[in-house]
Coordinates of C-alpha atoms in Angstrom, one line a residue:
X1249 CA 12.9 -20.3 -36.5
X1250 CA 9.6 -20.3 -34.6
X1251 CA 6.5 -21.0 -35.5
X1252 CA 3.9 -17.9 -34.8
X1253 CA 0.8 -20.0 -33.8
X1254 CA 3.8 -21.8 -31.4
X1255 CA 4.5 -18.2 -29.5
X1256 CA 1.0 -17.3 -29.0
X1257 CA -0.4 -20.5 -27.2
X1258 CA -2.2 -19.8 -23.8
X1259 CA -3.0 -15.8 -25.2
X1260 CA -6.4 -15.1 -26.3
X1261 CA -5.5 -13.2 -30.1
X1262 CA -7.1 -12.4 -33.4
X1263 CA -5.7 -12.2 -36.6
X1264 CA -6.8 -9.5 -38.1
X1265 CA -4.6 -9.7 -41.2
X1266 CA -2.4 -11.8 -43.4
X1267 CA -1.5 -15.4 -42.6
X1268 CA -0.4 -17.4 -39.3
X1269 CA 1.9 -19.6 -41.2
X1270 CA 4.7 -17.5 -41.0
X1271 CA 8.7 -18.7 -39.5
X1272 CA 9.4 -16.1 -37.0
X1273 CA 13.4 -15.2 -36.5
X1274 CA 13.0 -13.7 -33.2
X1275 CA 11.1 -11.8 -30.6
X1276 CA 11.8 -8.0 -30.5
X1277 CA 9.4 -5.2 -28.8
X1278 CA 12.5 -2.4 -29.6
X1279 CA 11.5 -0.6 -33.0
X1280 CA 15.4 0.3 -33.4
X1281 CA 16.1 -4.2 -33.3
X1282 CA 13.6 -4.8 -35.9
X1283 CA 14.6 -7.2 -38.3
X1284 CA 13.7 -9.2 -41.5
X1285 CA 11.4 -12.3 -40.5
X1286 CA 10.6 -10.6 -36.5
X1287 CA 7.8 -10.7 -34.2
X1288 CA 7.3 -7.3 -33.2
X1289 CA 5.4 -6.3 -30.2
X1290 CA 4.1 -3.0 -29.8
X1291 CA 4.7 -1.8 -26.5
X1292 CA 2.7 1.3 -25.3
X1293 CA 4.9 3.2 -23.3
X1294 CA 4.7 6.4 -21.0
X1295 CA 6.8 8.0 -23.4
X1296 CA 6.8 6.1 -26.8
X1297 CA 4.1 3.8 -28.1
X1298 CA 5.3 1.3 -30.0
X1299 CA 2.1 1.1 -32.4
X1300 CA 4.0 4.1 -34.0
X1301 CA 6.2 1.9 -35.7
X1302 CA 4.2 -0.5 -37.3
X1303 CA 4.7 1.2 -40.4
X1304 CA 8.4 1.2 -40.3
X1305 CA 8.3 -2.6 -38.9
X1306 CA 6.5 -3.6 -41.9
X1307 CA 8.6 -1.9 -44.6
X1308 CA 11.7 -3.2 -42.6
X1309 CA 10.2 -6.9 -43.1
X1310 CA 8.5 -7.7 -39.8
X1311 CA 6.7 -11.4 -40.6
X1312 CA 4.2 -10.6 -37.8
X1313 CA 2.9 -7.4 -35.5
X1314 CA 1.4 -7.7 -32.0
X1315 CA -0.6 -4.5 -31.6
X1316 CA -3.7 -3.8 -29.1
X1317 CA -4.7 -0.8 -31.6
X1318 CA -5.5 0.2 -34.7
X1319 CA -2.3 0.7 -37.3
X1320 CA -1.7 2.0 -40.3
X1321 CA 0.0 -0.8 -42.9
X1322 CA 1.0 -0.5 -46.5
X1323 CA -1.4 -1.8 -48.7
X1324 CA 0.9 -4.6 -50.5
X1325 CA 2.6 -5.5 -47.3
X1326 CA 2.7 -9.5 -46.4
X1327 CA 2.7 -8.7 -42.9
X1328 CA 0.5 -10.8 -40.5
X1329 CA -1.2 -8.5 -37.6
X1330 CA -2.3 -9.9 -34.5
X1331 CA -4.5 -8.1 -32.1
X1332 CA -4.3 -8.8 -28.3
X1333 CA -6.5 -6.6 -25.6
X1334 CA -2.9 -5.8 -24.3
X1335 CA 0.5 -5.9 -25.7
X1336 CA 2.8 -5.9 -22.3
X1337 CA 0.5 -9.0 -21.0
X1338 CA 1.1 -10.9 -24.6
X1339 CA 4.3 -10.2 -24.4
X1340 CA 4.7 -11.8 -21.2
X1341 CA 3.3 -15.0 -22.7
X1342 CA 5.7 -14.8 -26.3
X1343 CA 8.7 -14.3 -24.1
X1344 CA 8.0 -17.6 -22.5
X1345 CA 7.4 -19.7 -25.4
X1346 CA 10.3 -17.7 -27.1
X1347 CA 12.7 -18.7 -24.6
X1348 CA 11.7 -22.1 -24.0
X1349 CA 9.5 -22.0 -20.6
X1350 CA 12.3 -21.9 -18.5
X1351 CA 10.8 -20.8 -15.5
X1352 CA 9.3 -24.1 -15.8
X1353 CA 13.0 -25.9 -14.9
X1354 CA 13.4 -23.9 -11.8
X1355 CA 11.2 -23.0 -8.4
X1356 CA 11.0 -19.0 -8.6
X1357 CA 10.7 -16.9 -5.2
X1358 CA 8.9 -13.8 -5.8
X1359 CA 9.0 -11.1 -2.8
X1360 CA 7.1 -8.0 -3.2
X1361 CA 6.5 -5.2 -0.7
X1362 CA 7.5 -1.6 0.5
X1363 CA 10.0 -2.7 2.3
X1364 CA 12.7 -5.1 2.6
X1365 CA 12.8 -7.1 -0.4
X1366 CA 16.3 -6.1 -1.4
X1367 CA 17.5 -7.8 2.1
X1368 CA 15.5 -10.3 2.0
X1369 CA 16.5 -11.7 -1.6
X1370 CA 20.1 -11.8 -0.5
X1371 CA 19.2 -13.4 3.1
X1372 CA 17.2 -16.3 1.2
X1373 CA 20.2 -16.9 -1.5
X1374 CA 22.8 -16.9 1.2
X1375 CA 20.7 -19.4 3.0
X1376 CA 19.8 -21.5 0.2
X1377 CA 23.5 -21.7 -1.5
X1378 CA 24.8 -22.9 1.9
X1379 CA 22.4 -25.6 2.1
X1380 CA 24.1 -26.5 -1.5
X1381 CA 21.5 -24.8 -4.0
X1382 CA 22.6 -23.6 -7.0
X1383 CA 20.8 -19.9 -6.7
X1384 CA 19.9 -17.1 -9.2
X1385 CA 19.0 -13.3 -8.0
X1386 CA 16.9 -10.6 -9.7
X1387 CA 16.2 -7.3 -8.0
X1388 CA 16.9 -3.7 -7.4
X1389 CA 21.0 -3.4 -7.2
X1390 CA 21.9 -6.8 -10.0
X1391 CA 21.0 -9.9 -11.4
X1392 CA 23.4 -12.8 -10.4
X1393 CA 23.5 -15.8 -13.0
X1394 CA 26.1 -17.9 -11.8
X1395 CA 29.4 -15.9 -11.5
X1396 CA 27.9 -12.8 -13.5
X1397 CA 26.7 -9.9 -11.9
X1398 CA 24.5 -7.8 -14.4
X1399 CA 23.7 -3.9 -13.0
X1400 CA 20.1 -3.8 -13.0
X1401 CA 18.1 -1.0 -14.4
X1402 CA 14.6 -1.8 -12.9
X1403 CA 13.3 -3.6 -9.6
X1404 CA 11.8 -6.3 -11.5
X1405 CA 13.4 -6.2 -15.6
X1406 CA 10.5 -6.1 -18.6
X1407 CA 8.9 -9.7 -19.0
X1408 CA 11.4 -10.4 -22.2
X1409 CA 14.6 -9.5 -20.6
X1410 CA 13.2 -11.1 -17.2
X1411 CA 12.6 -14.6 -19.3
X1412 CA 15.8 -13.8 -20.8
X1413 CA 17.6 -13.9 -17.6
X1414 CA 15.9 -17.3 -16.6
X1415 CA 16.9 -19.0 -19.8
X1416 CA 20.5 -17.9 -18.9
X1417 CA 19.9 -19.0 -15.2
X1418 CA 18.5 -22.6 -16.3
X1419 CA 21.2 -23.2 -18.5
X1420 CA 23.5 -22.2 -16.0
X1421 CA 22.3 -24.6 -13.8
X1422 CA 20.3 -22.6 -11.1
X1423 CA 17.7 -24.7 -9.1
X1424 CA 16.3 -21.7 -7.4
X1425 CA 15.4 -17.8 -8.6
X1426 CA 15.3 -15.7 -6.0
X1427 CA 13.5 -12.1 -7.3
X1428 CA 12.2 -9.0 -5.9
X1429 CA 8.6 -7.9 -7.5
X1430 CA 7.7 -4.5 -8.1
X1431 CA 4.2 -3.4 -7.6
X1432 CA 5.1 -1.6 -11.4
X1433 CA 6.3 -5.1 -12.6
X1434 CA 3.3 -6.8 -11.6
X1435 CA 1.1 -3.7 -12.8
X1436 CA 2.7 -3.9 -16.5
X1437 CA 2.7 -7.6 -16.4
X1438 CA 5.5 -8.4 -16.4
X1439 CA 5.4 -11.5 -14.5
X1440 CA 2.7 -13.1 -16.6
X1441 CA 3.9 -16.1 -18.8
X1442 CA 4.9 -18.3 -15.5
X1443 CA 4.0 -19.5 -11.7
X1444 CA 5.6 -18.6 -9.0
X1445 CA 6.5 -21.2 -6.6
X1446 CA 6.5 -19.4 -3.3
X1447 CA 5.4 -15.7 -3.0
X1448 CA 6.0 -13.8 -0.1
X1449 CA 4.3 -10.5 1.2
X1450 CA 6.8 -8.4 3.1
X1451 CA 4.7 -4.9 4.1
X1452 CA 2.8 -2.2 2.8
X1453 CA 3.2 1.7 3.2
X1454 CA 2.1 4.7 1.4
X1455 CA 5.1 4.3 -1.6
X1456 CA 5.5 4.8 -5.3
X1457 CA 1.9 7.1 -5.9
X1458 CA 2.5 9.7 -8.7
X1459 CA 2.6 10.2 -12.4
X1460 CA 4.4 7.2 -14.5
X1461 CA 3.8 4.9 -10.9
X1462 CA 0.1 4.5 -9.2
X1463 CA -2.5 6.4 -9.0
X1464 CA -3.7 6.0 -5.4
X1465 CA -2.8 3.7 -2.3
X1466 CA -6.0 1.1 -3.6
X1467 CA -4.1 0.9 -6.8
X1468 CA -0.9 0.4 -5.2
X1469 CA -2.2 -2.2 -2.7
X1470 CA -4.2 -4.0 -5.3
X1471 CA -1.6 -4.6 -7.3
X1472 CA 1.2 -5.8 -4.5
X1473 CA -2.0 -8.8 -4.3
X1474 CA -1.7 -9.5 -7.6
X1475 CA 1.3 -11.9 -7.3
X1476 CA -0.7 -14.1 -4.8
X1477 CA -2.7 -15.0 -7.8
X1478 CA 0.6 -16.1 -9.5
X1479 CA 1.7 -18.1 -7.0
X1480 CA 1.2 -21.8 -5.9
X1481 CA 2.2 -20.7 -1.8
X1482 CA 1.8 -17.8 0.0
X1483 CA 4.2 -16.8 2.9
X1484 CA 2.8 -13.1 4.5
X1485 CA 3.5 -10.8 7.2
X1486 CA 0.6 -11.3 9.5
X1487 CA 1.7 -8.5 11.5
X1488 CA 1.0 -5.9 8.8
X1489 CA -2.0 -4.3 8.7
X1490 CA -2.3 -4.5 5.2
X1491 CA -2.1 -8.0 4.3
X1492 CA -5.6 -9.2 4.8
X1493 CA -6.8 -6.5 1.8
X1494 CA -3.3 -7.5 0.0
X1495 CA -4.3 -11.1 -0.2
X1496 CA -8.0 -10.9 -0.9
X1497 CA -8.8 -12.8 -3.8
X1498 CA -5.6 -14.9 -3.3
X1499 CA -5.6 -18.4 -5.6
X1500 CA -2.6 -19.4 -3.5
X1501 CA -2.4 -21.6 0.2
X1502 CA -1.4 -19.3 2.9
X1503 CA 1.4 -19.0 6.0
X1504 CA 2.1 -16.2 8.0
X1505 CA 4.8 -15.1 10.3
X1506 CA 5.5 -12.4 12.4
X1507 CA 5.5 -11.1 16.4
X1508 CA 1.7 -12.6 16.9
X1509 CA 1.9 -15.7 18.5
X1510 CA -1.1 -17.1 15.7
X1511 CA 1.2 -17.1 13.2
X1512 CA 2.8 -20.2 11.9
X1513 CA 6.0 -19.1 12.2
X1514 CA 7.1 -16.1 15.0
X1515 CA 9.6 -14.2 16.9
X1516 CA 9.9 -14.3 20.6
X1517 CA 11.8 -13.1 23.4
X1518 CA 13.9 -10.5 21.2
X1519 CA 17.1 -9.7 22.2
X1520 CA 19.3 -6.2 21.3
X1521 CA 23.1 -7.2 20.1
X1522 CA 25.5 -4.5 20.5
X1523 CA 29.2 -5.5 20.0
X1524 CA 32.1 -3.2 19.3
X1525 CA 31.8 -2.3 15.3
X1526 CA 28.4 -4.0 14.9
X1527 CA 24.6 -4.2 16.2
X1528 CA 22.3 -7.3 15.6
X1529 CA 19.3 -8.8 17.2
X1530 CA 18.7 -12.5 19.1
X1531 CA 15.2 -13.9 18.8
X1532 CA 13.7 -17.6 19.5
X1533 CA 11.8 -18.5 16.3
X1534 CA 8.8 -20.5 17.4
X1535 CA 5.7 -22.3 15.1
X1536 CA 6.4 -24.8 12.4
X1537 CA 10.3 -24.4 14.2
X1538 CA 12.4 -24.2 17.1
X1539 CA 15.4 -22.7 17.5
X1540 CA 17.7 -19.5 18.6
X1541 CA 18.8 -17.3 16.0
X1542 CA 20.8 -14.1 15.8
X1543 CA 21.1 -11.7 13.2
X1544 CA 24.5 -9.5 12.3
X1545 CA 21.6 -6.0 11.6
X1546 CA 19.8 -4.0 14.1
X1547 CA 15.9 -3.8 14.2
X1548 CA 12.4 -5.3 14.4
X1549 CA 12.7 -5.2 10.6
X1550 CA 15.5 -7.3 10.3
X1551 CA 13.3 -9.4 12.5
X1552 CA 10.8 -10.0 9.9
X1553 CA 13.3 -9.7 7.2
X1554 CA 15.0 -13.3 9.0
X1555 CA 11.6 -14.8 9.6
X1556 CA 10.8 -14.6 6.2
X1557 CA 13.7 -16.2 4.9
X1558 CA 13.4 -18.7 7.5
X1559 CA 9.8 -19.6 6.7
X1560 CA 10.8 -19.7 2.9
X1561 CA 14.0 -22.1 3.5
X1562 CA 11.7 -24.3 5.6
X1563 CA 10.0 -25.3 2.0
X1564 CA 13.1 -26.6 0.8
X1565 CA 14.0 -28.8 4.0
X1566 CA 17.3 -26.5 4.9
X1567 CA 18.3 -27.9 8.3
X1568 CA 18.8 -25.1 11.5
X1569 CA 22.4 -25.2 11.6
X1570 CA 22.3 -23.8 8.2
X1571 CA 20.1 -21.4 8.8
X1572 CA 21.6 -19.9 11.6
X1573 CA 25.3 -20.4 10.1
X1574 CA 23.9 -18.7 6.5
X1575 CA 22.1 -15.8 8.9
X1576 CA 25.3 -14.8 10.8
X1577 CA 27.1 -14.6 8.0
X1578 CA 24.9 -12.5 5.1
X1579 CA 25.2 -9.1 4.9
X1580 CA 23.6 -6.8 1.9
X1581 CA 25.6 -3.8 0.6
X1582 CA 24.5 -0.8 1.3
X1583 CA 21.0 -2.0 3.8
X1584 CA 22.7 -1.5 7.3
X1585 CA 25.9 -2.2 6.0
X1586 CA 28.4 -2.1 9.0
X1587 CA 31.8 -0.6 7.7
X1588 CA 34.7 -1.1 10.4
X1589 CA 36.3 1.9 11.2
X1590 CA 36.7 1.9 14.9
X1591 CA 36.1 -0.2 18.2
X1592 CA 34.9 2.8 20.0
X1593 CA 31.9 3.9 17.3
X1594 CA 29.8 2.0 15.0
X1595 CA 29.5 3.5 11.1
X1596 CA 27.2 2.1 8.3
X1597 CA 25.9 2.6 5.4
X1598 CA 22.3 2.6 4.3
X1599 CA 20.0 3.5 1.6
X1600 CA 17.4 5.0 3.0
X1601 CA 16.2 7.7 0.7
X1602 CA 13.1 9.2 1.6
X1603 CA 11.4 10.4 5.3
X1604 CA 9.5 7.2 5.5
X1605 CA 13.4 4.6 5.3
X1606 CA 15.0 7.5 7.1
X1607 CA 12.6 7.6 10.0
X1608 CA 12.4 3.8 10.2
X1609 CA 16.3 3.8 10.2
X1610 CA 17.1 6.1 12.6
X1611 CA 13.9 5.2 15.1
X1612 CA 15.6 1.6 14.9
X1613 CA 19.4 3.0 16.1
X1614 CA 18.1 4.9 18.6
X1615 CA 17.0 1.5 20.2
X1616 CA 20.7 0.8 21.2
X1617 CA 20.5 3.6 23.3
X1618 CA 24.0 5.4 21.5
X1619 CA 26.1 8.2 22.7
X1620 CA 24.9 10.0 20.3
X1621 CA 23.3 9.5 16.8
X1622 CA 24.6 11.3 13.4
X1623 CA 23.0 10.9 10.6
X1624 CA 24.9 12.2 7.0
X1625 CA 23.1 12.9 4.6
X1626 CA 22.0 14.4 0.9
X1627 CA 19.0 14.3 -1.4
X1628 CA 18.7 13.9 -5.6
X1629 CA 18.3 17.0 -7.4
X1630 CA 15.4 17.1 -9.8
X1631 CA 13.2 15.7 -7.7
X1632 CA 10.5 16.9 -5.5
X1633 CA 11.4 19.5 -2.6
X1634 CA 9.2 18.0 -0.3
X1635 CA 11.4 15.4 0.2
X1636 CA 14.5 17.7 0.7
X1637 CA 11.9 19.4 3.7
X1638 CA 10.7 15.9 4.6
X1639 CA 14.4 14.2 5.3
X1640 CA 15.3 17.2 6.8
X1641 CA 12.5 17.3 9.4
X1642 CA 13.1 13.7 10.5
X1643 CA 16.7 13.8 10.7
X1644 CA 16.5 17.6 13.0
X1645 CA 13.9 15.1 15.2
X1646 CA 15.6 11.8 15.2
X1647 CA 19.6 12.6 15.3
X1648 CA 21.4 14.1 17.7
X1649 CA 23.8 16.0 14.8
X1650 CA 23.1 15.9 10.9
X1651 CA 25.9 16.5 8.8
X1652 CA 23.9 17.6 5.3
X1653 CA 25.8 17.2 1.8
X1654 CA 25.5 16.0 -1.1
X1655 CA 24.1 12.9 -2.9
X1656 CA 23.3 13.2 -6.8
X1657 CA 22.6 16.4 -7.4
X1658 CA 21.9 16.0 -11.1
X1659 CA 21.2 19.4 -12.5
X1660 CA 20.7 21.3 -9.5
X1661 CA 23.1 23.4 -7.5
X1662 CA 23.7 20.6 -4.7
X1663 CA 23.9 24.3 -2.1
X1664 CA 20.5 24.8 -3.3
X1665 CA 19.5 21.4 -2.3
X1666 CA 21.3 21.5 1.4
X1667 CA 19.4 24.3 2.1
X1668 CA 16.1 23.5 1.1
X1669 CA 17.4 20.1 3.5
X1670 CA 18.1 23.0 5.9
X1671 CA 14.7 24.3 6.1
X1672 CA 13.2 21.2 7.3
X1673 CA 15.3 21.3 10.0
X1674 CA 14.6 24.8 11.1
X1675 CA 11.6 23.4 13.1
X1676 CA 13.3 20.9 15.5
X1677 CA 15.9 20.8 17.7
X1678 CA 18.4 18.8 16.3
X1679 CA 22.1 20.2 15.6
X1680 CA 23.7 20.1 12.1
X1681 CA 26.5 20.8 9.7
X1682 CA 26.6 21.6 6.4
X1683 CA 29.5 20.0 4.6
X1684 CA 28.9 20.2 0.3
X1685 CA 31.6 17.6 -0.8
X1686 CA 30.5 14.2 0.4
X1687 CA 33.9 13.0 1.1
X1688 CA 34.7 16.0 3.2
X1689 CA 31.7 15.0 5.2
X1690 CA 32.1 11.3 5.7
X1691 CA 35.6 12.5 6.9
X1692 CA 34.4 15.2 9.5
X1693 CA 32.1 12.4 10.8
X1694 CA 35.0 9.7 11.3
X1695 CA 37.4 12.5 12.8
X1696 CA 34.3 13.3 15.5
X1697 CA 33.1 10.5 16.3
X1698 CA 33.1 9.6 20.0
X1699 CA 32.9 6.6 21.9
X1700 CA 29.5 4.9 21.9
X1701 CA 28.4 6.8 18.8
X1702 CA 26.1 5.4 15.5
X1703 CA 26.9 7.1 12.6
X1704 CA 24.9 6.6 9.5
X1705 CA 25.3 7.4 6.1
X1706 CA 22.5 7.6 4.4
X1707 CA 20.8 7.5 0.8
X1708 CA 23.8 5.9 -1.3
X1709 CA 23.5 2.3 -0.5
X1710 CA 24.5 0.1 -2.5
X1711 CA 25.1 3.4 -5.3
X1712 CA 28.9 3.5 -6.4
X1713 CA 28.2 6.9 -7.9
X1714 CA 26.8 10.7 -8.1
X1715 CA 25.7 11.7 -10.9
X1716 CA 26.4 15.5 -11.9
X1717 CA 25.2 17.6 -14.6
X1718 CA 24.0 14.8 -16.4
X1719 CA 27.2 12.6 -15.9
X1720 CA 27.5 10.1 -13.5
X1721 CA 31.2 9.9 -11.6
X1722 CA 32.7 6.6 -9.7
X1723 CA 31.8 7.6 -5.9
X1724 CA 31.5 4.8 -4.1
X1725 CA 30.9 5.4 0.4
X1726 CA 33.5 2.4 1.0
X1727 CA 36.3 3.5 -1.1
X1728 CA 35.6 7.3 0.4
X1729 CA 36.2 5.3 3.6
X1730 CA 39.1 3.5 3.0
X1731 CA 40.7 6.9 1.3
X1732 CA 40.3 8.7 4.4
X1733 CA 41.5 5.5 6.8
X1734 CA 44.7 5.7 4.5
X1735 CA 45.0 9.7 4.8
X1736 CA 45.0 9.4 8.5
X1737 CA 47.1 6.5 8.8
X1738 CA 49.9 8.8 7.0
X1739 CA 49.3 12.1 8.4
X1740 CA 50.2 9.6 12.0

């Protein structure tokens, strides 16, 4: 049992009803886990607001409510009420204390940024674990504790499951948390209750800006800088020309890295890497080090994404040969993922979902000067057409052939989809296909593809299914792949 006055230390409250002497059994902020002798927060959400069930949390025999609004109790219930100026920020704070503090036992990395933080986690965790840290991961495709892999359902989890996951990382003996911040996570506080040890500013693009998200770029923007007053170190992209408004205000000390020679920590005298089956990059690092890297992933992005995790494995005294061992060897699934299929064409597999990842993808291959480019490709149904008009306009521009089918249609007719696709190739020159099964597709590309060709298949990623109709089917691109190897491999 816990003692409520014991949860609520560092919040600013008032208790506007009943007693603070009250045992608390647990935490819950879920009005369908409410149980006799709870805490329960209530959560305002974009669809349900949790004050709704205060009610029901009383009669059920919640010992105390959170709330940040007016609610309704019974008359003769015992039920202590406590009000907070926001429920999500508290319940950043109770989570904590509920679980111990265990942030406390461990140095959290937080990334945030449009771009490359998925990469980046895993480039920093393979780095760290091979300098003989014991490493846990939060972000957009799973949480790792330990030998567990947990499917995660949001970029950065709600503060209670998020403190959750650190108790079960502590115990399992992690030194080190690795973590991908949303700009939503840090908006709806869910990072509050701890300090981050190192937090690192990646880049900043027009992303995320609509209903249930931000309401403008400023909003977006402001809120990326809100981890640098979270944070005891700073590590930013000095490059970007973002970060200066990102870090205003900062309560953190500062590094930088990047191309300009000012920063502490930068590339120089880049290098293109184009074997049989793969593509990289070869760069000096220069600053606070000194040493020759390369990189198994194409791209000025995977540039700053290997500078970053240098400059962060720098903090923890990882020694070069480490680094460059750790960096040759990480890949990420589905974020350039090289898939060998033949010595004469290079195929991978990325996740690049909208025009802006598409255009950055593609503008990147076209550096290694290939035979020709092709670019498969689908988009989600229920989502907005632009996109669809968007993807289809880079691809016609960018790609030598697109071969358009199918990703997750959802409820939508996935022909209805391609064409709409269709339409935003109409304006450009670019060839293109239209092949609606996805495996079909993937299979035309392998059986055409020549000798110096990049193919990319885009908008899966790391996904291992499409969802149809409401029902989401095992589809995963690499076991497409190896199906088709094995088909042709018999047919000969």
């Amino acid at each position: 049992m816990f003692q409520c006055e014991d949860l609520l230390k560092g919040l600013s409250y008032q208790c506007i009803r009943g007693s603070m002497d009250k045992s608390i059994s647990e935490v819950v902020y879920d009005s369908r886990k409410i149980s006799k002798d709870c805490l329960f927060i209530c959560i305002c959400g974009y669809n349900v607001d949790g004050h709704s069930f205060a009610a029901q949390a009383a009669n059920e025999g919640a010992a105390v409510l959170v709330v940040q609004e007016d609610v309704e109790i019974p008359e003769d219930s015992l039920v202590t009420v406590i009000r907070v100026e926001d429920t999500r920020y508290a319940m950043a704070f109770i989570s904590a204390a509920y679980f111990g503090h265990p942030a406390d036992q461990m140095k959290i990395i937080g990334i945030t940024g449009t771009k490359g933080k998925t990469t980046t986690t895993y480039l920093i965790k393979s780095i760290l674990e091979a300098a003989g840290y014991k490493v846990g991961l939060i972000g957009t495709i799973e949480e790792i504790i330990g030998d567990k892999h947990i499917p995660a359902n949001n970029t950065t989890p709600e503060s209670f499951l998020l403190q959750k996951y650190f108790r079960q990382m502590a115990d399992e003996g992690c030194e080190i948390v690795v973590m991908e911040v949303a700009s939503q996570g840090l908006k709806l506080h869910r990072t509050q209750g701890f300090t981050f040890e190192l937090g690192i500013f990646t880049n900043l693009e027009p992303d995320h800006i609509g209903p249930n998200e931000h309401a403008d770029f400023e909003e977006y923007q402001a809120c990326k800088g809100l981890l640098f007053k979270q944070c005891r170190h700073g590590i930013v992209n000095k490059d970007d020309a973002h970060t200066e408004a990102v870090i205003k205000g900062h309560t953190c000390d500062l590094e930088t890295y990047g191309f300009d020679p000012s920063a502490d920590l930068y590339a120089d005298d880049l290098k293109l890497v184009n074997k049989p089956g793969e593509l990289g990059v070869d760069f000096h690092v220069r600053g606070k080090m000194d040493f020759r890297v390369e990189v198994p992933t194409p791209g000025r992005f995977s540039v700053y994404n290997a500078l970053t995790a240098i400059a962060v494995c720098r903090h923890f005294n990882v020694e070069i040969p480490r680094i460059k061992e750790a960096l040759l060897a990480a890949h990420v699934k589905g974020r350039i993922e090289m898939v060998p299929v033949s010595d004469e064409f290079t195929l991978l597999i990325d996740y690049a979902h909208n025009a802006m990842s598409l255009e950055s993808l593609l503008s990147t291959l076209k550096e290694y000067d290939p035979g020709r480019l092709v670019c498969l490709f689908g988009c989600g149904g229920n989502r907005s057409r632009l996109r669809r008009f968007e993807m289809g306009k880079v691809s016609g521009r960018l790609a030598d052939l697109t071969i358009i089918t199918s990703d997750n249609p959802r409820f939508e007719e996935p022909m209805d989809i391609i064409h709409d696709i269709e339409t935003g190739m109409e304006n450009t020159e670019g060839k293109y296909v239209e092949i609606c099964d996805r495996k079909e597709a993937i299979a035309y590309a392998i059986d055409n593809g020549q000798p110096g060709d990049i193919i990319v298949l885009a908008g899966k990623g790391h996904e291992d299914y499409q969802e149809i109709k409401g029902v989401k089917y095992p589809m995963d691109e690499r076991d497409l792949i190896a199906e088709i190897l094995e088909e042709r491999k018999g047919r000969a």
